[in-house]
Amino acid sequence: MKVLVVGSGGREHALVWKLAQSKRAKRLFCAPGNAGTLALAENVDLRANDVLAIVSFARKEKINLVVVGPEDPLCLGLVDALSGVGIRAFGPMKAAAKIEADKAFCKQIMQQSSVPTADARVFTQFRDARTYVATRDAGIVVKASGLAQGKGVIVCDDPADAILALERIMVRREFGAAGDIVVVEEKLVGTEVSVLAFVDEHTIYLMENTQDHKAVGEGDTGPNTGGMGAYSPTPLPDDKTLRQIEAEILVPVIDALKREGVTYRGLLYAGLMLTPGGPKVLEFNCRFGDPETQPLMMRLKTDLISVFEAVIDNKLDTVSLEWDPRPAVCVVMSSAGYPGAYESGKEVLGVEEAGRLPDTVVFHAGTRRSGEKIVTSGGRVLGVTALGDTLQEARDRCHRAIDMIRFDGAYHRRDIGHKALAK
Ligand code: AMP
Ligand code: GLY
């Protein structure tokens, strides 16, 4: 069959890499893809957000399965549009993707269904938000309600910082219309974990545990990024907490959506804080995590096409996922300056040699081909991922590979997995 993956990041390279192992994938396309997907798939020069162009390409090529990676096309209704012309697509429809696209809506769904989450208020006027924030004394988190490429969340230690954050979002409108509505919530303290689950009309199937490292600096310091590394499995959450997350968070949220007339089908990503008072939701994403997908795909043994098809056909109950028991680690190599301004177009060297190390895959994120060269084209450039008999060995392998790769201004964290390694 012909499969098209939409997107161009490390997540999409990992999905393409996994799909390429399926005997059933006769031809693979990636739109727009990157220098890494090019080795496994035919890159198609279309923007991931160009719904009309992607639908028309999929029709012309008679694509049998489309897998949508990023949130933007999902929230724009790409799966609705593909389904509308009879093309099978993996990912939630627009109305379900709203759980990520609209944080105020997501809060409302959680409040309606008594799902544990940070106490929050929603504002559309700067003056009202400022008045409210001034009465708070503890840590506050200010969030642009709409999609802001993961940058619209500002964690503040005190009200003065929160007022500055409100000014950035509501007055200077740094995130444009994504900041028309603002969610102001209490800052939760604890251990952050990501739970990714396949969801169809009847079934929720949890993937193995992963943990992302959002902060740019070692020891989880500095501003938040899209993710500087991830590993799987993680000791947290334990089985009891996972069952609690499924029963008290995932099931009620999916039921609440159903009561709104919305069926969730696709991948549901819950960002959670394990607090002394139990797991609480930070956010929901309507797609695979990036970079969580990189270690997960290295560990997944089951044919991914069969899983996607089962979700689309509401037959997830017939599937069981098999995992490599060995841990996997992904260490992101980023451009100097990321998550702030950074330069692109730097030549990347050593990727092929590094990828020949045992059980090591160099997933591309922000790269493109320029003639014979590979050059940087994004903040997160590569996701160097490896399996090992232990977490330490997996990480050492990543570091060995990274030592073989060079580009101007390359940066990575050396402490991915530190919480599990400290245990
Ligand atoms: P979000 O996109 O809502 O997950 O926010 C991005 C990051 O901000 C999360 O991964 C957390 O690290 C942090 N964050 C979000 N909400 C809170 C909260 N209520 N308390 C503490 N940290 C938070
Ligand atoms: N790694 C976090 C995310 O994909 O949103």
GROMACS .gro file of C-alpha atoms and ligand atoms in nm:
model
  451
    1MET     CA    1   0.000   0.000   0.000
    2LYS     CA    2   0.095   0.367  -0.033
    3VAL     CA    3   0.144   0.559   0.291
    4LEU     CA    4   0.187   0.933   0.335
    5VAL     CA    5   0.326   1.087   0.655
    6VAL     CA    6   0.252   1.457   0.702
    7GLY     CA    7   0.511   1.670   0.883
    8SER     CA    8   0.885   1.737   0.886
    9GLY     CA    9   1.018   1.688   1.238
   10GLY     CA   10   1.199   1.419   1.433
   11ARG     CA   11   0.864   1.261   1.517
   12GLU     CA   12   0.781   1.225   1.150
   13HIS     CA   13   1.123   1.077   1.068
   14ALA     CA   14   1.071   0.822   1.347
   15LEU     CA   15   0.724   0.734   1.212
   16VAL     CA   16   0.858   0.702   0.858
   17TRP     CA   17   1.148   0.487   0.986
   18LYS     CA   18   0.906   0.254   1.162
   19LEU     CA   19   0.656   0.241   0.873
   20ALA     CA   20   0.940   0.163   0.631
   21GLN     CA   21   0.991  -0.165   0.819
   22SER     CA   22   0.638  -0.277   0.739
   23LYS     CA   23   0.618  -0.528   0.456
   24ARG     CA   24   0.287  -0.370   0.366
   25ALA     CA   25   0.431  -0.026   0.291
   26LYS     CA   26   0.513  -0.054  -0.077
   27ARG     CA   27   0.561   0.319  -0.124
   28LEU     CA   28   0.618   0.581   0.141
   29PHE     CA   29   0.581   0.957   0.106
   30CYS     CA   30   0.653   1.237   0.350
   31ALA     CA   31   0.517   1.590   0.312
   32PRO     CA   32   0.731   1.791   0.336
   33GLY     CA   33   0.979   1.569   0.524
   34ASN     CA   34   1.345   1.645   0.591
   35ALA     CA   35   1.691   1.521   0.489
   36GLY     CA   36   1.638   1.210   0.701
   37THR     CA   37   1.299   1.103   0.565
   38LEU     CA   38   1.444   1.144   0.215
   39ALA     CA   39   1.647   0.826   0.263
   40LEU     CA   40   1.336   0.616   0.337
   41ALA     CA   41   1.049   0.794   0.163
   42GLU     CA   42   0.975   1.024  -0.126
   43ASN     CA   43   0.963   1.378   0.008
   44VAL     CA   44   0.674   1.578  -0.134
   45ASP     CA   45   0.719   1.952  -0.145
   46LEU     CA   46   0.394   2.052   0.027
   47ARG     CA   47   0.341   2.241   0.349
   48ALA     CA   48   0.194   2.026   0.627
   49ASN     CA   49  -0.071   2.294   0.685
   50ASP     CA   50  -0.182   2.312   0.323
   51VAL     CA   51  -0.491   2.096   0.366
   52LEU     CA   52  -0.617   2.137   0.008
   53ALA     CA   53  -0.282   2.055  -0.149
   54ILE     CA   54  -0.231   1.747   0.068
   55VAL     CA   55  -0.579   1.615  -0.003
   56SER     CA   56  -0.531   1.668  -0.374
   57PHE     CA   57  -0.189   1.495  -0.369
   58ALA     CA   58  -0.332   1.201  -0.172
   59ARG     CA   59  -0.616   1.165  -0.423
   60LYS     CA   60  -0.388   1.191  -0.723
   61GLU     CA   61  -0.143   0.932  -0.584
   62LYS     CA   62  -0.425   0.710  -0.451
   63ILE     CA   63  -0.270   0.703  -0.106
   64ASN     CA   64  -0.413   0.423   0.110
   65LEU     CA   65  -0.316   0.563   0.450
   66VAL     CA   66  -0.224   0.913   0.566
   67VAL     CA   67  -0.058   0.962   0.905
   68VAL     CA   68  -0.071   1.319   1.033
   69GLY     CA   69   0.216   1.411   1.266
   70PRO     CA   70   0.180   1.774   1.382
   71GLU     CA   71  -0.110   1.943   1.559
   72ASP     CA   72  -0.162   2.229   1.314
   73PRO     CA   73  -0.299   2.025   1.021
   74LEU     CA   74  -0.507   1.814   1.263
   75CYS     CA   75  -0.658   2.129   1.412
   76LEU     CA   76  -0.719   2.268   1.063
   77GLY     CA   77  -0.926   1.959   0.981
   78LEU     CA   78  -0.691   1.760   0.754
   79VAL     CA   79  -0.831   1.426   0.872
   80ASP     CA   80  -1.188   1.550   0.817
   81ALA     CA   81  -1.097   1.660   0.464
   82LEU     CA   82  -0.922   1.332   0.379
   83SER     CA   83  -1.204   1.120   0.521
   84GLY     CA   84  -1.449   1.335   0.325
   85VAL     CA   85  -1.296   1.212  -0.001
   86GLY     CA   86  -1.265   0.852   0.120
   87ILE     CA   87  -0.895   0.851   0.213
   88ARG     CA   88  -0.810   0.670   0.535
   89ALA     CA   89  -0.621   0.893   0.776
   90PHE     CA   90  -0.479   0.843   1.123
   91GLY     CA   91  -0.539   1.127   1.367
   92PRO     CA   92  -0.834   1.296   1.535
   93MET     CA   93  -1.086   1.506   1.345
   94LYS     CA   94  -1.087   1.883   1.395
   95ALA     CA   95  -1.354   1.879   1.667
   96ALA     CA   96  -1.149   1.631   1.873
   97ALA     CA   97  -0.815   1.803   1.805
   98LYS     CA   98  -0.966   2.106   1.979
   99ILE     CA   99  -0.850   1.946   2.300
  100GLU     CA  100  -0.505   2.077   2.204
  101ALA     CA  101  -0.601   2.377   1.989
  102ASP     CA  102  -0.810   2.543   2.260
  103LYS     CA  103  -0.677   2.520   2.615
  104ALA     CA  104  -0.984   2.700   2.753
  105PHE     CA  105  -1.209   2.435   2.596
  106CYS     CA  106  -0.981   2.162   2.731
  107LYS     CA  107  -1.010   2.308   3.083
  108GLN     CA  108  -1.385   2.322   3.052
  109ILE     CA  109  -1.401   1.956   2.948
  110MET     CA  110  -1.180   1.859   3.243
  111GLN     CA  111  -1.382   2.066   3.490
  112GLN     CA  112  -1.709   1.917   3.363
  113SER     CA  113  -1.577   1.566   3.413
  114SER     CA  114  -1.396   1.633   3.745
  115VAL     CA  115  -1.059   1.541   3.598
  116PRO     CA  116  -0.775   1.648   3.827
  117THR     CA  117  -0.596   1.951   3.681
  118ALA     CA  118  -0.457   2.286   3.796
  119ASP     CA  119  -0.723   2.532   3.916
  120ALA     CA  120  -0.769   2.784   3.641
  121ARG     CA  121  -0.954   3.092   3.527
  122VAL     CA  122  -1.009   3.202   3.169
  123PHE     CA  123  -0.977   3.565   3.054
  124THR     CA  124  -1.031   3.765   2.738
  125GLN     CA  125  -0.950   4.110   2.886
  126PHE     CA  126  -0.603   4.208   3.005
  127ARG     CA  127  -0.740   4.426   3.288
  128ASP     CA  128  -0.949   4.145   3.434
  129ALA     CA  129  -0.661   3.900   3.412
  130ARG     CA  130  -0.422   4.146   3.577
  131THR     CA  131  -0.664   4.215   3.862
  132TYR     CA  132  -0.700   3.843   3.923
  133VAL     CA  133  -0.327   3.769   3.907
  134ALA     CA  134  -0.250   4.052   4.151
  135THR     CA  135  -0.456   3.873   4.419
  136ARG     CA  136  -0.255   3.550   4.389
  137ASP     CA  137   0.055   3.486   4.591
  138ALA     CA  138   0.196   3.152   4.477
  139GLY     CA  139   0.338   3.041   4.141
  140ILE     CA  140   0.118   3.112   3.842
  141VAL     CA  141   0.116   2.975   3.488
  142VAL     CA  142  -0.009   3.195   3.206
  143LYS     CA  143  -0.114   3.022   2.883
  144ALA     CA  144  -0.223   3.149   2.546
  145SER     CA  145  -0.529   2.935   2.478
  146GLY     CA  146  -0.454   2.874   2.110
  147LEU     CA  147  -0.169   2.699   1.928
  148ALA     CA  148   0.165   2.873   1.973
  149GLN     CA  149   0.422   2.612   1.870
  150GLY     CA  150   0.468   2.508   2.232
  151LYS     CA  151   0.586   2.857   2.329
  152GLY     CA  152   0.259   3.003   2.459
  153VAL     CA  153   0.297   2.873   2.815
  154ILE     CA  154   0.480   3.094   3.063
  155VAL     CA  155   0.554   2.954   3.407
  156CYS     CA  156   0.588   3.240   3.659
  157ASP     CA  157   0.715   3.242   4.016
  158ASP     CA  158   0.520   3.545   4.133
  159PRO     CA  159   0.237   3.781   4.030
  160ALA     CA  160   0.477   4.045   3.895
  161ASP     CA  161   0.617   3.793   3.644
  162ALA     CA  162   0.266   3.678   3.560
  163ILE     CA  163   0.160   4.034   3.479
  164LEU     CA  164   0.459   4.063   3.244
  165ALA     CA  165   0.349   3.736   3.083
  166LEU     CA  166  -0.007   3.867   3.042
  167GLU     CA  167   0.133   4.182   2.879
  168ARG     CA  168   0.334   3.972   2.633
  169ILE     CA  169   0.032   3.764   2.534
  170MET     CA  170  -0.260   4.010   2.562
  171VAL     CA  171  -0.108   4.352   2.502
  172ARG     CA  172   0.195   4.294   2.278
  173ARG     CA  173   0.016   3.994   2.128
  174GLU     CA  174   0.336   3.795   2.082
  175PHE     CA  175   0.135   3.487   1.990
  176GLY     CA  176  -0.124   3.669   1.779
  177ALA     CA  177  -0.479   3.536   1.788
  178ALA     CA  178  -0.364   3.233   1.991
  179GLY     CA  179  -0.359   3.479   2.283
  180ASP     CA  180  -0.714   3.616   2.237
  181ILE     CA  181  -0.812   3.392   2.525
  182VAL     CA  182  -0.576   3.332   2.816
  183VAL     CA  183  -0.582   3.059   3.078
  184VAL     CA  184  -0.430   3.156   3.415
  185GLU     CA  185  -0.365   2.862   3.642
  186GLU     CA  186  -0.192   2.752   3.957
  187LYS     CA  187   0.162   2.624   3.920
  188LEU     CA  188   0.179   2.254   3.997
  189VAL     CA  189   0.485   2.101   4.157
  190GLY     CA  190   0.599   1.743   4.106
  191THR     CA  191   0.739   1.512   3.841
  192GLU     CA  192   0.627   1.567   3.485
  193VAL     CA  193   0.543   1.262   3.272
  194SER     CA  194   0.385   1.204   2.933
  195VAL     CA  195   0.129   0.930   2.876
  196LEU     CA  196   0.057   0.847   2.514
  197ALA     CA  197  -0.240   0.633   2.425
  198PHE     CA  198  -0.402   0.504   2.110
  199VAL     CA  199  -0.774   0.576   2.126
  200ASP     CA  200  -1.067   0.459   1.917
  201GLU     CA  201  -1.441   0.469   1.978
  202HIS     CA  202  -1.432   0.188   2.234
  203THR     CA  203  -1.077   0.137   2.355
  204ILE     CA  204  -0.785   0.321   2.512
  205TYR     CA  205  -0.446   0.152   2.473
  206LEU     CA  206  -0.158   0.302   2.668
  207MET     CA  207   0.187   0.301   2.513
  208GLU     CA  208   0.498   0.244   2.723
  209ASN     CA  209   0.599   0.523   2.963
  210THR     CA  210   0.816   0.804   2.837
  211GLN     CA  211   0.956   1.121   2.985
  212ASP     CA  212   1.038   1.437   2.796
  213HIS     CA  213   1.294   1.702   2.899
  214LYS     CA  214   1.134   2.034   2.819
  215ALA     CA  215   1.386   2.282   2.959
  216VAL     CA  216   1.680   2.380   2.741
  217GLY     CA  217   1.943   2.354   3.016
  218GLU     CA  218   2.090   2.063   3.211
  219GLY     CA  219   1.923   2.000   3.545
  220ASP     CA  220   1.595   2.117   3.385
  221THR     CA  221   1.692   2.484   3.390
  222GLY     CA  222   1.621   2.768   3.149
  223PRO     CA  223   1.330   2.829   2.914
  224ASN     CA  224   1.103   2.555   2.784
  225THR     CA  225   1.161   2.407   2.440
  226GLY     CA  226   0.965   2.158   2.231
  227GLY     CA  227   1.171   1.892   2.411
  228MET     CA  228   1.548   1.837   2.437
  229GLY     CA  229   1.535   1.461   2.480
  230ALA     CA  230   1.323   1.171   2.598
  231TYR     CA  231   1.361   0.815   2.714
  232SER     CA  232   1.149   0.505   2.759
  233PRO     CA  233   1.055   0.317   2.969
  234THR     CA  234   1.044   0.529   3.283
  235PRO     CA  235   0.997   0.409   3.641
  236LEU     CA  236   0.721   0.668   3.682
  237PRO     CA  237   0.428   0.650   3.672
  238ASP     CA  238   0.406   0.308   3.841
  239ASP     CA  239   0.135   0.061   3.738
  240LYS     CA  240  -0.109   0.174   4.004
  241THR     CA  241  -0.075   0.538   3.901
  242LEU     CA  242  -0.110   0.443   3.535
  243ARG     CA  243  -0.437   0.266   3.608
  244GLN     CA  244  -0.549   0.574   3.799
  245ILE     CA  245  -0.452   0.798   3.504
  246GLU     CA  246  -0.651   0.580   3.269
  247ALA     CA  247  -0.961   0.553   3.489
  248GLU     CA  248  -0.971   0.902   3.639
  249ILE     CA  249  -0.829   1.110   3.354
  250LEU     CA  250  -0.839   0.948   3.009
  251VAL     CA  251  -1.174   0.770   3.032
  252PRO     CA  252  -1.369   1.067   3.175
  253VAL     CA  253  -1.219   1.312   2.924
  254ILE     CA  254  -1.305   1.091   2.628
  255ASP     CA  255  -1.655   1.040   2.769
  256ALA     CA  256  -1.699   1.415   2.820
  257LEU     CA  257  -1.602   1.471   2.456
  258LYS     CA  258  -1.856   1.207   2.356
  259ARG     CA  259  -2.125   1.394   2.547
  260GLU     CA  260  -2.031   1.697   2.336
  261GLY     CA  261  -2.086   1.482   2.030
  262VAL     CA  262  -1.714   1.437   1.961
  263THR     CA  263  -1.548   1.100   1.899
  264TYR     CA  264  -1.177   1.087   1.971
  265ARG     CA  265  -0.986   0.858   1.736
  266GLY     CA  266  -0.609   0.878   1.706
  267LEU     CA  267  -0.327   0.933   1.948
  268LEU     CA  268  -0.400   1.116   2.272
  269TYR     CA  269  -0.105   1.259   2.463
  270ALA     CA  270  -0.159   1.358   2.825
  271GLY     CA  271   0.103   1.584   2.981
  272LEU     CA  272   0.079   1.519   3.354
  273MET     CA  273   0.230   1.637   3.678
  274LEU     CA  274   0.262   1.368   3.943
  275THR     CA  275   0.189   1.580   4.248
  276PRO     CA  276   0.168   1.477   4.614
  277GLY     CA  277  -0.210   1.496   4.559
  278GLY     CA  278  -0.200   1.250   4.267
  279PRO     CA  279  -0.159   1.291   3.890
  280LYS     CA  280  -0.294   1.616   3.746
  281VAL     CA  281  -0.326   1.720   3.383
  282LEU     CA  282  -0.104   1.997   3.246
  283GLU     CA  283  -0.226   1.966   2.891
  284PHE     CA  284  -0.358   1.733   2.625
  285ASN     CA  285  -0.203   1.700   2.282
  286CYS     CA  286  -0.387   1.547   1.990
  287ARG     CA  287  -0.080   1.377   1.839
  288PHE     CA  288   0.242   1.190   1.908
  289GLY     CA  289   0.497   1.374   2.121
  290ASP     CA  290   0.822   1.497   1.976
  291PRO     CA  291   1.080   1.370   2.086
  292GLU     CA  292   0.890   1.098   2.282
  293THR     CA  293   0.804   0.921   1.955
  294GLN     CA  294   1.172   0.861   1.873
  295PRO     CA  295   1.249   0.624   2.165
  296LEU     CA  296   0.899   0.471   2.142
  297MET     CA  297   0.941   0.378   1.775
  298MET     CA  298   1.283   0.226   1.845
  299ARG     CA  299   1.119   0.002   2.106
  300LEU     CA  300   0.794  -0.084   1.927
  301LYS     CA  301   0.800  -0.428   1.765
  302THR     CA  302   0.442  -0.442   1.636
  303ASP     CA  303   0.369  -0.341   1.278
  304LEU     CA  304   0.260   0.022   1.298
  305ILE     CA  305   0.032   0.009   0.993
  306SER     CA  306  -0.183  -0.256   1.161
  307VAL     CA  307  -0.214  -0.037   1.470
  308PHE     CA  308  -0.314   0.270   1.269
  309GLU     CA  309  -0.570   0.066   1.076
  310ALA     CA  310  -0.714  -0.081   1.395
  311VAL     CA  311  -0.767   0.269   1.535
  312ILE     CA  312  -0.929   0.395   1.215
  313ASP     CA  313  -1.159   0.088   1.204
  314ASN     CA  314  -1.244   0.100   1.577
  315LYS     CA  315  -1.080  -0.240   1.626
  316LEU     CA  316  -0.813  -0.134   1.871
  317ASP     CA  317  -0.940  -0.402   2.111
  318THR     CA  318  -0.797  -0.665   1.873
  319VAL     CA  319  -0.444  -0.523   1.885
  320SER     CA  320  -0.167  -0.577   2.134
  321LEU     CA  321   0.156  -0.387   2.122
  322GLU     CA  322   0.486  -0.565   2.169
  323TRP     CA  323   0.786  -0.370   2.299
  324ASP     CA  324   1.158  -0.426   2.304
  325PRO     CA  325   1.227  -0.451   2.678
  326ARG     CA  326   1.552  -0.258   2.636
  327PRO     CA  327   1.547   0.112   2.720
  328ALA     CA  328   1.582   0.375   2.448
  329VAL     CA  329   1.709   0.730   2.483
  330CYS     CA  330   1.679   1.022   2.243
  331VAL     CA  331   1.913   1.319   2.283
  332VAL     CA  332   1.823   1.624   2.076
  333MET     CA  333   2.099   1.825   1.909
  334SER     CA  334   1.980   2.181   1.861
  335SER     CA  335   2.101   2.502   1.699
  336ALA     CA  336   2.278   2.762   1.915
  337GLY     CA  337   2.020   3.008   2.050
  338TYR     CA  338   1.721   2.770   2.040
  339PRO     CA  339   1.445   2.813   2.174
  340GLY     CA  340   1.521   3.179   2.096
  341ALA     CA  341   1.651   3.305   1.762
  342TYR     CA  342   1.899   3.078   1.585
  343GLU     CA  343   2.079   3.059   1.252
  344SER     CA  344   2.010   2.797   0.986
  345GLY     CA  345   2.199   2.663   0.685
  346LYS     CA  346   2.492   2.514   0.881
  347GLU     CA  347   2.643   2.204   0.724
  348VAL     CA  348   2.583   1.886   0.925
  349LEU     CA  349   2.864   1.628   0.913
  350GLY     CA  350   2.908   1.277   1.050
  351VAL     CA  351   2.543   1.169   1.056
  352GLU     CA  352   2.587   0.856   0.843
  353GLU     CA  353   2.889   0.734   1.039
  354ALA     CA  354   2.708   0.796   1.368
  355GLY     CA  355   2.403   0.604   1.245
  356ARG     CA  356   2.620   0.297   1.182
  357LEU     CA  357   2.687   0.252   1.555
  358PRO     CA  358   2.499  -0.050   1.695
  359ASP     CA  359   2.131   0.006   1.783
  360THR     CA  360   2.166   0.375   1.706
  361VAL     CA  361   1.946   0.583   1.474
  362VAL     CA  362   2.001   0.949   1.399
  363PHE     CA  363   1.655   1.094   1.345
  364HIS     CA  364   1.651   1.421   1.156
  365ALA     CA  365   1.431   1.709   1.272
  366GLY     CA  366   1.539   2.048   1.135
  367THR     CA  367   1.752   1.942   0.838
  368ARG     CA  368   1.731   1.970   0.463
  369ARG     CA  369   1.938   1.867   0.164
  370SER     CA  370   2.134   2.136  -0.012
  371GLY     CA  371   2.301   1.976  -0.312
  372GLU     CA  372   2.512   1.695  -0.172
  373LYS     CA  373   2.516   1.846   0.174
  374ILE     CA  374   2.284   1.821   0.472
  375VAL     CA  375   2.225   2.159   0.634
  376THR     CA  376   2.037   2.274   0.944
  377SER     CA  377   1.691   2.423   0.894
  378GLY     CA  378   1.539   2.438   1.241
  379GLY     CA  379   1.594   2.482   1.613
  380ARG     CA  380   1.590   2.113   1.688
  381VAL     CA  381   1.821   1.962   1.428
  382LEU     CA  382   1.867   1.593   1.513
  383GLY     CA  383   1.730   1.339   1.762
  384VAL     CA  384   2.010   1.093   1.824
  385THR     CA  385   1.840   0.779   1.955
  386ALA     CA  386   1.980   0.449   2.082
  387LEU     CA  387   1.879   0.128   2.254
  388GLY     CA  388   2.091  -0.023   2.529
  389ASP     CA  389   2.076  -0.306   2.780
  390THR     CA  390   2.050  -0.034   3.042
  391LEU     CA  391   1.940   0.328   3.029
  392GLN     CA  392   2.299   0.431   3.098
  393GLU     CA  393   2.424   0.224   2.804
  394ALA     CA  394   2.158   0.368   2.575
  395ARG     CA  395   2.257   0.719   2.672
  396ASP     CA  396   2.629   0.646   2.637
  397ARG     CA  397   2.559   0.524   2.285
  398CYS     CA  398   2.377   0.849   2.206
  399HIS     CA  399   2.673   1.048   2.335
  400ARG     CA  400   2.918   0.838   2.132
  401ALA     CA  401   2.712   0.910   1.821
  402ILE     CA  402   2.685   1.280   1.904
  403ASP     CA  403   3.063   1.301   1.940
  404MET     CA  404   3.086   1.194   1.574
  405ILE     CA  405   2.842   1.461   1.450
  406ARG     CA  406   2.940   1.821   1.382
  407PHE     CA  407   2.762   2.140   1.289
  408ASP     CA  408   2.827   2.498   1.380
  409GLY     CA  409   2.666   2.588   1.715
  410ALA     CA  410   2.550   2.232   1.795
  411TYR     CA  411   2.412   2.201   2.148
  412HIS     CA  412   2.270   1.910   2.347
  413ARG     CA  413   2.192   1.820   2.706
  414ARG     CA  414   2.418   1.551   2.858
  415ASP     CA  415   2.168   1.459   3.132
  416ILE     CA  416   1.870   1.307   2.947
  417GLY     CA  417   1.717   1.042   3.173
  418HIS     CA  418   1.883   1.184   3.484
  419LYS     CA  419   1.575   1.133   3.702
  420ALA     CA  420   1.561   0.760   3.628
  421LEU     CA  421   1.939   0.719   3.648
  422ALA     CA  422   1.944   0.882   3.991
  423LYS     CA  423   1.701   0.623   4.125
  424AMP     P1  424   0.167   2.282   2.826
  424AMP     O1  425   0.193   2.312   2.681
  424AMP     O2  426   0.038   2.334   2.878
  424AMP     O3  427   0.199   2.142   2.866
  424AMP     O4  428   0.283   2.358   2.902
  424AMP     C1  429   0.418   2.343   2.867
  424AMP     C2  430   0.499   2.313   2.988
  424AMP     O5  431   0.477   2.412   3.088
  424AMP     C3  432   0.458   2.183   3.057
  424AMP     O6  433   0.519   2.073   2.996
  424AMP     C4  434   0.507   2.209   3.197
  424AMP     O7  435   0.647   2.189   3.208
  424AMP     C5  436   0.479   2.355   3.216
  424AMP     N1  437   0.347   2.376   3.279
  424AMP     C6  438   0.227   2.389   3.217
  424AMP     N2  439   0.128   2.405   3.306
  424AMP     C7  440   0.185   2.401   3.426
  424AMP     C8  441   0.134   2.410   3.560
  424AMP     N3  442   0.006   2.430   3.586
  424AMP     N4  443   0.223   2.400   3.661
  424AMP     C9  444   0.354   2.383   3.637
  424AMP     N5  445   0.408   2.373   3.514
  424AMP    C10  446   0.326   2.382   3.410
  425GLY     N1  447   0.749   1.682   2.367
  425GLY     C1  448   0.634   1.758   2.391
  425GLY     C2  449   0.538   1.765   2.284
  425GLY     O1  450   0.546   1.694   2.185
  425GLY     O2  451   0.445   1.843   2.296
   0.00000   0.00000   0.00000
